[in-house]
XYZ file of C-alpha atoms in Angstrom:
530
model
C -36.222 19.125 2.653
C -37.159 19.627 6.532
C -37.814 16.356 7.086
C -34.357 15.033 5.822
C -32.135 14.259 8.534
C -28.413 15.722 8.243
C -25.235 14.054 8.774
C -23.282 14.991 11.696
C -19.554 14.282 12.612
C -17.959 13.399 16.096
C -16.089 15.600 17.423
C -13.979 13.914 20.631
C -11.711 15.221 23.044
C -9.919 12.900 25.553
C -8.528 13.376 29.256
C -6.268 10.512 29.957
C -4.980 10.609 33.716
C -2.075 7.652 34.229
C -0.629 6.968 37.177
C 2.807 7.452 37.191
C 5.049 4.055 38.096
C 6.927 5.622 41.165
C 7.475 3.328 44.111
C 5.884 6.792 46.533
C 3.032 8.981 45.865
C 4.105 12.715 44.047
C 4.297 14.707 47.697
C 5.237 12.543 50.410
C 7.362 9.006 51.057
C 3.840 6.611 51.460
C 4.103 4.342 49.095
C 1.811 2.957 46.135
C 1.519 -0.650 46.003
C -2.025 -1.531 44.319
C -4.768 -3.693 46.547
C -3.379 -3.208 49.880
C -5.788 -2.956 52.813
C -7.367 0.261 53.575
C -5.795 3.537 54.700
C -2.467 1.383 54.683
C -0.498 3.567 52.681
C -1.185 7.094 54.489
C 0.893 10.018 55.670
C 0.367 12.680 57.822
C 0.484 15.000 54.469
C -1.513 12.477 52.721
C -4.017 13.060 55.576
C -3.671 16.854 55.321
C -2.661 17.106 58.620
C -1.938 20.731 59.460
C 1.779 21.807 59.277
C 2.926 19.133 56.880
C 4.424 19.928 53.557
C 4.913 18.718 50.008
C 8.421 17.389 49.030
C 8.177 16.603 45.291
C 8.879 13.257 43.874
C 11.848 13.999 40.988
C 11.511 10.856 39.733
C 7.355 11.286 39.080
C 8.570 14.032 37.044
C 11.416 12.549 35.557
C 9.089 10.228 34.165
C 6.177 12.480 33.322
C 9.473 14.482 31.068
C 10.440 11.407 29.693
C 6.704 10.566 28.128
C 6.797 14.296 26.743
C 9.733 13.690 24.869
C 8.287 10.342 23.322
C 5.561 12.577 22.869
C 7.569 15.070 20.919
C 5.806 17.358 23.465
C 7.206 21.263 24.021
C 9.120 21.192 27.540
C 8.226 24.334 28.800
C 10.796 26.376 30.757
C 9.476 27.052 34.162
C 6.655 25.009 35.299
C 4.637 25.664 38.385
C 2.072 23.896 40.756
C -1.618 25.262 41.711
C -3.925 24.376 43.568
C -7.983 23.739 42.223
C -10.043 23.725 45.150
C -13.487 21.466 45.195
C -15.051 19.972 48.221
C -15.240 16.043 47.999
C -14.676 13.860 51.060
C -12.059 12.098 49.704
C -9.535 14.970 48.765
C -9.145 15.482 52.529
C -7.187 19.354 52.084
C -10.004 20.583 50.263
C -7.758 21.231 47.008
C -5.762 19.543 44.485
C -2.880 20.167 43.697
C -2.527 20.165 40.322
C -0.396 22.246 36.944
C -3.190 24.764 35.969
C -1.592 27.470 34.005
C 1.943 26.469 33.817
C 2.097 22.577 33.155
C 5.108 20.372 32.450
C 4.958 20.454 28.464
C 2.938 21.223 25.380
C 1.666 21.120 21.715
C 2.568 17.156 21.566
C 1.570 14.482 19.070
C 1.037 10.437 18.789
C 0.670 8.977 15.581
C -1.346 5.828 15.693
C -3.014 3.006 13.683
C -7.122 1.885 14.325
C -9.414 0.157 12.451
C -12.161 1.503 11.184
C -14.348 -1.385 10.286
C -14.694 -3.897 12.930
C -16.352 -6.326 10.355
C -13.472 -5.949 7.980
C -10.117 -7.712 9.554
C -7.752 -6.044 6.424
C -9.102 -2.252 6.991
C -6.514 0.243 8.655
C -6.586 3.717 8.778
C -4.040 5.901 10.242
C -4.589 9.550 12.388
C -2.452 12.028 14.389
C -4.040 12.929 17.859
C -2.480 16.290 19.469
C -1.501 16.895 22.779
C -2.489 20.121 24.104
C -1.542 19.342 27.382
C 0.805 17.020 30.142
C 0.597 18.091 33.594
C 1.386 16.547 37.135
C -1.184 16.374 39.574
C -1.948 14.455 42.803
C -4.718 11.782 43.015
C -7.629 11.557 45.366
C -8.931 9.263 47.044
C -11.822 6.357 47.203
C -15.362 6.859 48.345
C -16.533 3.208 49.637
C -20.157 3.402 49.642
C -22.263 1.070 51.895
C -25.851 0.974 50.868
C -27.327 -1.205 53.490
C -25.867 0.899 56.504
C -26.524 3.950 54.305
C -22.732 5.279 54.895
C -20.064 6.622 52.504
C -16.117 4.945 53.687
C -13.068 6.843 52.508
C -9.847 5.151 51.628
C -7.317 7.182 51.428
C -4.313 4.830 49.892
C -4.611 6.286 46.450
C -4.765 10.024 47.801
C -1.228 11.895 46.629
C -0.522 8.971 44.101
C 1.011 11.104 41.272
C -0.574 11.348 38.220
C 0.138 12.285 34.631
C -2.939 14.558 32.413
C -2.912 14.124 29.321
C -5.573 16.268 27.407
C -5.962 15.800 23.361
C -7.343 18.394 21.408
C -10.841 17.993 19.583
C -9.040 15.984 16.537
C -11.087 12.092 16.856
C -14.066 11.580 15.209
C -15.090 8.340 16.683
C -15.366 5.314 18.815
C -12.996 3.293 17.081
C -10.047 5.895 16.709
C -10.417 6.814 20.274
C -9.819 3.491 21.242
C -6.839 3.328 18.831
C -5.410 6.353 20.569
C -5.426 5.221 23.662
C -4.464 1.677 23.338
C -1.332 3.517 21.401
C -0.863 5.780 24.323
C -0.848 2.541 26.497
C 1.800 0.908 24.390
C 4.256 3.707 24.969
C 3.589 4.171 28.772
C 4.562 0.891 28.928
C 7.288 0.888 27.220
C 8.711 3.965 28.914
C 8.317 2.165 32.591
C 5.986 5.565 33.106
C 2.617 3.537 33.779
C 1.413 0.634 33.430
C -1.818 0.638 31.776
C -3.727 -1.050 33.589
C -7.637 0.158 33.257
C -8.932 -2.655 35.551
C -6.902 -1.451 38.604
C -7.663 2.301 37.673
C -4.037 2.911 36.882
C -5.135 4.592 33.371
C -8.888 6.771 33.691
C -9.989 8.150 30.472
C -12.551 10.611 29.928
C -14.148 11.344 26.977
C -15.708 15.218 25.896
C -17.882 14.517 22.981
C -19.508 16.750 20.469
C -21.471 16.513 16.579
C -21.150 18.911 13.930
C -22.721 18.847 10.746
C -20.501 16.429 8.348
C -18.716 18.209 6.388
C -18.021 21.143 8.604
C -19.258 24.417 7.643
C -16.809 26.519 6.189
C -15.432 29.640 8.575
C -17.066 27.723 11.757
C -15.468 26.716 14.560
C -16.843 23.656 13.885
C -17.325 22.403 17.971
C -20.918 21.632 19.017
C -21.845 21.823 22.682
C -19.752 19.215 24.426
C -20.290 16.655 27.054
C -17.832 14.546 29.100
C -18.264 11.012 29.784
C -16.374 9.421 33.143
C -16.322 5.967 34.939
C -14.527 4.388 30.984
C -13.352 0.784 32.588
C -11.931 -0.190 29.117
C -10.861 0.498 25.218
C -14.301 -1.654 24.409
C -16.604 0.229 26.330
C -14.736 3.719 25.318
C -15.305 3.111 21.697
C -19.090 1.956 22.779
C -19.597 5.013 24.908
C -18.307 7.681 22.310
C -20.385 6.205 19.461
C -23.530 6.066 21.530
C -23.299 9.544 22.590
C -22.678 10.836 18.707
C -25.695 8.862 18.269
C -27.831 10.571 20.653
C -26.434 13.926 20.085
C -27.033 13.572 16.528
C -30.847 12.330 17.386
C -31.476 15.251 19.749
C -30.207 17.798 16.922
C -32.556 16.296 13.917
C -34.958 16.534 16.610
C -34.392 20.255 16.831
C -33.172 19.926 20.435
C -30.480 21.299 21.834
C -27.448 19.464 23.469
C -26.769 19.879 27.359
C -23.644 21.001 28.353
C -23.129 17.996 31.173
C -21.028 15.348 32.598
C -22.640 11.619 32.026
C -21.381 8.162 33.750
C -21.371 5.386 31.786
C -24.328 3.198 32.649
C -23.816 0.201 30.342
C -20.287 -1.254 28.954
C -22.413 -3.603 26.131
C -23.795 -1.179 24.788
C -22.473 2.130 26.023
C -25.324 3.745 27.445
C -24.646 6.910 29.168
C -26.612 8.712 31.757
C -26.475 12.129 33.128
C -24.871 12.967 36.002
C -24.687 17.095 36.782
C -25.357 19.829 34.080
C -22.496 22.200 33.407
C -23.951 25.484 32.574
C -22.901 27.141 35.512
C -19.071 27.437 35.055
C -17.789 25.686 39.019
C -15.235 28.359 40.339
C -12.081 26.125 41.204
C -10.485 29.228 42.537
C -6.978 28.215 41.312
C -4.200 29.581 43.045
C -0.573 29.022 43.084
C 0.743 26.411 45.028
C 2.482 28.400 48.476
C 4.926 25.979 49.352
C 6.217 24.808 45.859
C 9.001 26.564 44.239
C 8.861 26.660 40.369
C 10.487 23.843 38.655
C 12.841 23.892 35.870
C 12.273 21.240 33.890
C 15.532 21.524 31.927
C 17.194 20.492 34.363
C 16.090 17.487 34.810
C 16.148 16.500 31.037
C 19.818 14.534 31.286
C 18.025 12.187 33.564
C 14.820 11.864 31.783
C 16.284 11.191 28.505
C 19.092 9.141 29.686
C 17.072 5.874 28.830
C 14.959 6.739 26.221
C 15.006 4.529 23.054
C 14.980 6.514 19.592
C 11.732 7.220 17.916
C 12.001 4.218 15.704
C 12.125 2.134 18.354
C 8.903 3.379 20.332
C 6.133 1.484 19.671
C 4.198 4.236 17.140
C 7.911 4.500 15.220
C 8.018 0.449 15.645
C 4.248 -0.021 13.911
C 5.024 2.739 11.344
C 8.072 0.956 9.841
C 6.236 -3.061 10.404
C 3.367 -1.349 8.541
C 5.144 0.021 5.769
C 8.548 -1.953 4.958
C 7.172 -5.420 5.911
C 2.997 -5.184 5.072
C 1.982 -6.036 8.849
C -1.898 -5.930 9.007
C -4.012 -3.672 11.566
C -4.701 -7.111 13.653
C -1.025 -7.719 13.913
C 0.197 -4.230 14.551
C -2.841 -3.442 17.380
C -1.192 -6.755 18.920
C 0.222 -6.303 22.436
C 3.142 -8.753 21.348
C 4.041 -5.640 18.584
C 5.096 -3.763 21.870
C 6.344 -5.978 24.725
C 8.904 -7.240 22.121
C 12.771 -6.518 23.039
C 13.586 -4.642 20.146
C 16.287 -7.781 19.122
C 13.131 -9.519 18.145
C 12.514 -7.024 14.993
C 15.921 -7.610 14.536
C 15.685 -10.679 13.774
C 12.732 -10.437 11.920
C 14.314 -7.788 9.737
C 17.575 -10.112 9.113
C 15.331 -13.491 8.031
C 13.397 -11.229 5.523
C 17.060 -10.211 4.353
C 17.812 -13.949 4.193
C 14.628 -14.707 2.974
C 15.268 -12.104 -0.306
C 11.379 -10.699 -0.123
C 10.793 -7.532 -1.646
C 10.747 -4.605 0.245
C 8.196 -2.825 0.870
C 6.488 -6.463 1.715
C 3.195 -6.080 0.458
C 1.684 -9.458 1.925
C -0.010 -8.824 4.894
C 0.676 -12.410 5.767
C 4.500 -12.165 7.465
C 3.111 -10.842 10.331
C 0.581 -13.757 10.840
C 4.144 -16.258 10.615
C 6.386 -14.244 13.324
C 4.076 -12.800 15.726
C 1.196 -15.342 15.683
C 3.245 -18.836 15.000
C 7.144 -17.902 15.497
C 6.873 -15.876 18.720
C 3.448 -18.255 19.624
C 5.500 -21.027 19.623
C 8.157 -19.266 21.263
C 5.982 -18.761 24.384
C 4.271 -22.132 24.421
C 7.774 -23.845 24.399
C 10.188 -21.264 26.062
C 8.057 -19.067 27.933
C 6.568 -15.404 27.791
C 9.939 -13.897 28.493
C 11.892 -15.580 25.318
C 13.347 -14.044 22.494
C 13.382 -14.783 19.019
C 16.918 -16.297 18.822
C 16.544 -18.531 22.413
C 14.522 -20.846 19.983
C 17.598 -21.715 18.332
C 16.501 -21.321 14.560
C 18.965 -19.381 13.301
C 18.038 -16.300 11.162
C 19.117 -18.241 7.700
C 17.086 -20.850 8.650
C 13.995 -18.871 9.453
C 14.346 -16.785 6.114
C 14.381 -20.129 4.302
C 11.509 -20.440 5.763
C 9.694 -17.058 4.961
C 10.989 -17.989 0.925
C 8.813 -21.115 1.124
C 6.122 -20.055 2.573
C 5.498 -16.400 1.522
C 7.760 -15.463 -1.515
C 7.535 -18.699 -3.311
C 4.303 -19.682 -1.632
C 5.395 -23.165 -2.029
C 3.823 -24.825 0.886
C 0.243 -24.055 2.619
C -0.513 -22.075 6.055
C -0.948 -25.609 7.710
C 2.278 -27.015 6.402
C 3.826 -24.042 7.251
C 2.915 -24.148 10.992
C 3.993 -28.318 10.964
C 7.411 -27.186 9.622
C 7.528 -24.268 12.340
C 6.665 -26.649 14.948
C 9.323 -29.211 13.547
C 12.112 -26.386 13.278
C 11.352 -25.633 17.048
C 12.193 -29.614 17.822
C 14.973 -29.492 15.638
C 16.583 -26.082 15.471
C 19.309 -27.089 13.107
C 16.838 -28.409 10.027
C 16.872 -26.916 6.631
C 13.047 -25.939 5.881
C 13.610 -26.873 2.349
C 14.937 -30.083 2.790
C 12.491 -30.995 5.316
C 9.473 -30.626 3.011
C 11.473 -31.840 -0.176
C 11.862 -35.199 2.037
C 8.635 -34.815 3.011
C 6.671 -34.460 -0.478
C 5.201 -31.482 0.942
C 5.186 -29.043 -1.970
C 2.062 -27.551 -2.933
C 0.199 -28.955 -5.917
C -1.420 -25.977 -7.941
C -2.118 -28.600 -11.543
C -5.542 -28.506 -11.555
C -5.410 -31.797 -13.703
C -2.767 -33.389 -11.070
C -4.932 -32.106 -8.363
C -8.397 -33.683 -10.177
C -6.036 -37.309 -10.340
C -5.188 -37.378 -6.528
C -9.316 -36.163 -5.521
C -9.923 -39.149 -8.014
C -7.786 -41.501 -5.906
C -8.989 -39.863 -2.631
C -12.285 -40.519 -3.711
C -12.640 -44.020 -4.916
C -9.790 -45.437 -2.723
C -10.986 -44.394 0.557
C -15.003 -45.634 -0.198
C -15.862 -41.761 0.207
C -18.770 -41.847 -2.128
C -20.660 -45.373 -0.094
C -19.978 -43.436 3.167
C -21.351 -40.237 1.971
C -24.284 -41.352 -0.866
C -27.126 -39.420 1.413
C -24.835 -36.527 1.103
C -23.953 -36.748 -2.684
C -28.274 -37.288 -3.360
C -29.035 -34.162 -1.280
C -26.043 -32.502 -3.588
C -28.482 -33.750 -7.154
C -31.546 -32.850 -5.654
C -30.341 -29.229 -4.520
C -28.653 -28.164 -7.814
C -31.204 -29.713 -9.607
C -33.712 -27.002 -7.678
C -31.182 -24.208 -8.422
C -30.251 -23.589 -4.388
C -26.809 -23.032 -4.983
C -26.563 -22.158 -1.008
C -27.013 -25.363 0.089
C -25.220 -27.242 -2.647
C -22.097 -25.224 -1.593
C -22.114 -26.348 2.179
C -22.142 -30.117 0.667
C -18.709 -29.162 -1.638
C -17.299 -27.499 1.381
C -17.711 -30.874 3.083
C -16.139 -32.807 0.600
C -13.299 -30.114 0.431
C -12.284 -30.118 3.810
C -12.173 -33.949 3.413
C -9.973 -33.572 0.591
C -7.862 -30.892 2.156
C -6.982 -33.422 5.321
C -6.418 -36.498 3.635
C -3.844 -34.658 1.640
C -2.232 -32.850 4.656
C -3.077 -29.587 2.703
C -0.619 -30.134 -0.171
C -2.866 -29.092 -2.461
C -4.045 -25.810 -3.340
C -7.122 -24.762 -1.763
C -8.426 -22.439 -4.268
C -7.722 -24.555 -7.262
C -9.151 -27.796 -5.097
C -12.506 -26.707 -4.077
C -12.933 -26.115 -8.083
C -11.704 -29.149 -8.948
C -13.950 -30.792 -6.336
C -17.121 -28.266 -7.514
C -16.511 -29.726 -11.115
C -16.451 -33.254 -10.174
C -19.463 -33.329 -7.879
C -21.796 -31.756 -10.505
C -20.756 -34.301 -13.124
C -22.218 -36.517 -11.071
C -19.605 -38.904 -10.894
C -15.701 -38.869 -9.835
C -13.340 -40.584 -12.720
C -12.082 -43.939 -11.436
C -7.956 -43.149 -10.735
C -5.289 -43.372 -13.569
C-alpha cells in the first residue's frame, strides 16, 4: 500500500489587483493615461517629496463601492488607510499605502460558469468564489532593467495609480475554474466602468496561492496544505497553466514524501506553466503596518447614493445575465464564456427574449443551439455589416421576423445550419422578408425521407458522372471493406457525403444522408434515377 500514490486536491486562493478607471491616480491630480513616456505622469506626492500630502480620489472609491455592491460584498462602516512599509526602489516613500485592517467591504461572492473539460465543447460546470476581501491601495511603480549597462531605471507613471484588492478565499480547485473566475470578474469590471481588464497593459495582476490536500479531505482538518503564491500571471491561459502545474508538482513532491516550501514562484513559462522559485517565505517579513497619519477615516455610507446611482440590477450584470441565458434559453459554456455575452446593451437580450416569444419555443430552451444563431450569426452579421457598436434592432429584422426564424430553424428544425446562415444573410439584405416564405420559394425545406433522400443521391450520382470521376476512389472503397478497415472506408463515404451535401445546398438531412450514402456505396452500385 506504500507504494500507491494518493490523490490530492487543489486548493487555490487568488489576489486580483485592478486598476481602478479614474482619469488621476488615488492621492494626487497626475493623471493615468496608459503608454505615455517615462516619469510623464509624476507629482511631487507621487515622488514622495517631503511635505506633500494625500487628497483622496472619491471617485476611485466610488467605484471600488460600486464593484462591492455587484459583489454583494458587506460595506463596512468606517474604513481606514495604513500604511505597509517594504523597501523597493520603485515605491519611492518607502511604504504603501494600503487598507490593512479596516478595508472598504467584506464577505462577498461571484457566481460564475467554467468549463471543466477543455476537450469537451458541451461540458459546464458552475462554482461560487468568496470574497474575503476589497480594499484600496496605491500602486508602485516600474523597475526598467538594463542588462547590458548593468543598471535598474525606475518609472514612476504608474506609482499612486489606485488600485482595487480583491482576495478570494481558498474555495477553487483548479486551473480551469480559476480562469473562469477571473474572466467573470473581468466581465463585471467592465461592465461597471471600474476597470478595464486589460492583462496585457497590467491593468488587471492576478496572483495565485496554491495548495494540495488529500482528495477527499480528511474529515475535522483544516484541509489547507502549505501554500505558495505564484506572480508575473500575463493571462487567463497561462493562469489556468500555472495553477495546474503547481498542483502537479506539489502533489509529486508529497508522494515523494517531501515537504512543500512555503515560497513565492514567477512564472517561467506561459506554454506550459512552469514556475520557478523566487524567495522562501518561512520567515514571516514584518510590514510594520501602521495607520495612515494624514488620512481621516472614511465613511463609506456616505458615499453609497453616488456609487449606486448607476448600477444595473443583478439580473442585468453579467453573472445574473449568464445565469438566466443558461437556464431559460439553453446557452452553452462556449457561448456564455463569450465576450459578446457581456459587451451587449442589455436591449440586445431583449430582443432575443421577444423573438423566442415570437418564435413560441419552450421555455426552459433546452437546445444549446440558440445561442450559436444570435450571438455567433445574428450579432456576427451584425458587426460585419453595421459595425461593432450595433444593436440587435439597427439590422432592421424586426423581432417577428427573427422568431420566424428561430421556429424554422430550431423548433421545427425545418431547414439546416447552412441554410439557416443563407437565410440570415438574406434577411440582413432584405430586412422586411418573411423567413418562411423565403425558403418555401426557395425549395429549401429539409428532406429527412430516407427513400426521397436515396432518389435525389441516385440522381446526384448518375447525372453529374460522379462515379467516372471518382472510380479510383469507389475501388479503394471495395478493396478496404473487403479487408475489414472500416477506418479508411469511412473517410471515402465522408467524401462522397460532403459531395452530396453541396450539390444539394444542404437540404437534406445530414444524419439520414451519410446512411443513405453508406448503404449505397457498399452495394456496390448506385440505382439508376426514377
Amino acid at each position: 500500500m506504500s507504494g500507491l500514490k494518493r490523490l490530492w486536491q487543489g486548493v487555490i486562493g487568488l489576489e486580483v489587483h485592478a486598476q481602478i478607471s479614474s482619469a488621476s491616480k488615488l492621492f494626487s491630480a497626475s493623471p493615468t493615461a496608459f503608454n505615455m513616456p517615462v516619469n510623464t505622469q509624476v507629482s511631487l506626492f507621487d515622488a514622495a517629496i517631503p511635505g506633500t500630502l494625500p487628497v483622496l480620489n472619491q471617485r476611485c472609491v466610488e467605484l471600488a463601492l460600486k464593484t462591492a455592491l455587484a459583489l454583494n460584498c458587506r460595506i463596512n462602516d468606517v474604513s481606514a488607510f495604513d500604511r505597509k512599509h517594504y523597501f523597493y526602489a520603485d515605491m519611492p516613500a518607502g511604504y504603501q499605502i494600503t487598507q490593512h485592517f479596516r478595508p472598504l467591504a467584506n464577505h462577498g461572492r461571484l457566481e460564475f460558469y467554467w468549463q471543466p473539460d477543455d476537450n469537451d465543447p458541451t461540458s459546464i460546470a458552475e462554482s461560487v468564489a468568496d470574497i474575503v476581501q476589497l480594499q484600496l491601495e496605491q500602486d508602485s511603480g516600474r523597475s526598467l532593467h538594463d542588462s547590458e549597462r548593468q543598471l535598474s531605471l525606475i518609472d514612476l507613471n504608474r506609482a499612486g495609480v489606485a488600485l482595487m484588492e480583491l482576495i478570494t478565499g481558498p474555495t477553487l480547485t483548479c486551473g480551469a475554474e480559476a480562469a473562469g473566475f477571473v474572466r467573470e470578474l473581468v466581465d463585471l469590471l467592465r461592465c461597471l466602468g471600474a476597470c478595464t481588464g486589460s492583462l496585457a497593459e497590467g491593468a488587471l495582476r492576478v496572483d495565485a496561492n496554491v495548495s494540495c490536500r488529500p482528495a477527499p479531505p480528511a474529515a475535522g482538518g483544516s484541509g489547507l496544505g502549505v501554500r505558495t503564491e505564484i506572480k508575473n500571471i500575463n493571462s487567463l491561459a497561462a493562469l489556468a497553466r500555472a495553477i495546474d502545474f503547481e498542483v502537479a508538482r506539489q502533489a509529486a513532491v508529497l508522494d515523494a514524501g517531501g515537504e512543500v516550501i512555503n515560497e513565492t514562484r514567477a512564472l517561467a513559462d506561459d506554454a506550459t506553466g512552469r514556475s520557478v522559485s523566487m524567495r522562501d517565505k518561512e520567515r514571516v517579513q514584518d510590514y510594520r503596518f501602521m495607520p495612515e497619519p494624514n488620512l481621516p477615516p472614511l465613511f463609506p455610507s456616505d458615499l453609497l447614493p453616488a456609487a449606486s446611482v448607476d448600477l444595473p440590477p443583478p439580473d442585468q450584470l453579467p453573472p445574473g445575465l449568464r445565469r438566466r441565458l443558461r437556464q431559460e434559453l439553453g446557452f452553452s459554456y462556449q457561448h456564455l464564456a463569450s465576450s459578446v455575452v457581456a459587451a451587449r446593451p442589455l436591449a440586445d437580450w431583449r430582443y432575443l427574449d421577444a423573438a423566442v416569444t415570437a418564435a413560441k419555443l419552450s421555455r426552459p430552451v433546452t437546445s444549446p443551439h440558440l445561442g450559436r444563431w444570435f450571438v455567433h450569426c445574428f450579432l456576427g452579421n451584425c458587426f460585419r455589416l453595421l459595425g461593432e457598436s450595433a444593436a440587435a434592432e439597427d439590422s432592421g429584422i424586426s423581432v417577428e421576423s427573427f422568431g420566424a426564424f428561430l421556429s424554422l430553424a430550431m423548433d421545427c428544425a425545418m431547414i439546416s445550419e447552412e441554410v439557416g446562415e443563407r437565410l440570415l444573410k438574406r434577411m440582413f439584405a432584405q430586412p422586411s422578408m418573411d423567413p418562411l416564405a423565403e425558403v418555401q420559394r426557395l425549395n429549401w425545406f429539409l428532406t429527412r425521407n430516407p427513400t426521397e433522400v436515396a432518389s435525389r443521391f441516385s440522381q446526384f450520382f448518375h447525372r453529374q458522372d460522379i462515379a467516372s470521376k471518382n472510380l479510383d476512389q469507389l475501388v479503394k472503397y471495395g478493396k478496404f471493406k473487403l479487408r475489414g478497415n472500416s477506418k479508411k472506408a469511412s473517410v471515402i463515404e465522408e467524401r462522397f457525403l460532403a459531395l452530396f451535401m453541396e450539390a444539394t445546398e444542404y437540404t437534406v438531412d445530414r444524419t439520414v444522408a451519410a446512411k443513405v450514402v453508406a448503404d449505397i456505396l457498399q452495394s456496390g452500385v448506385a440505382p439508376p434515377p426514377s
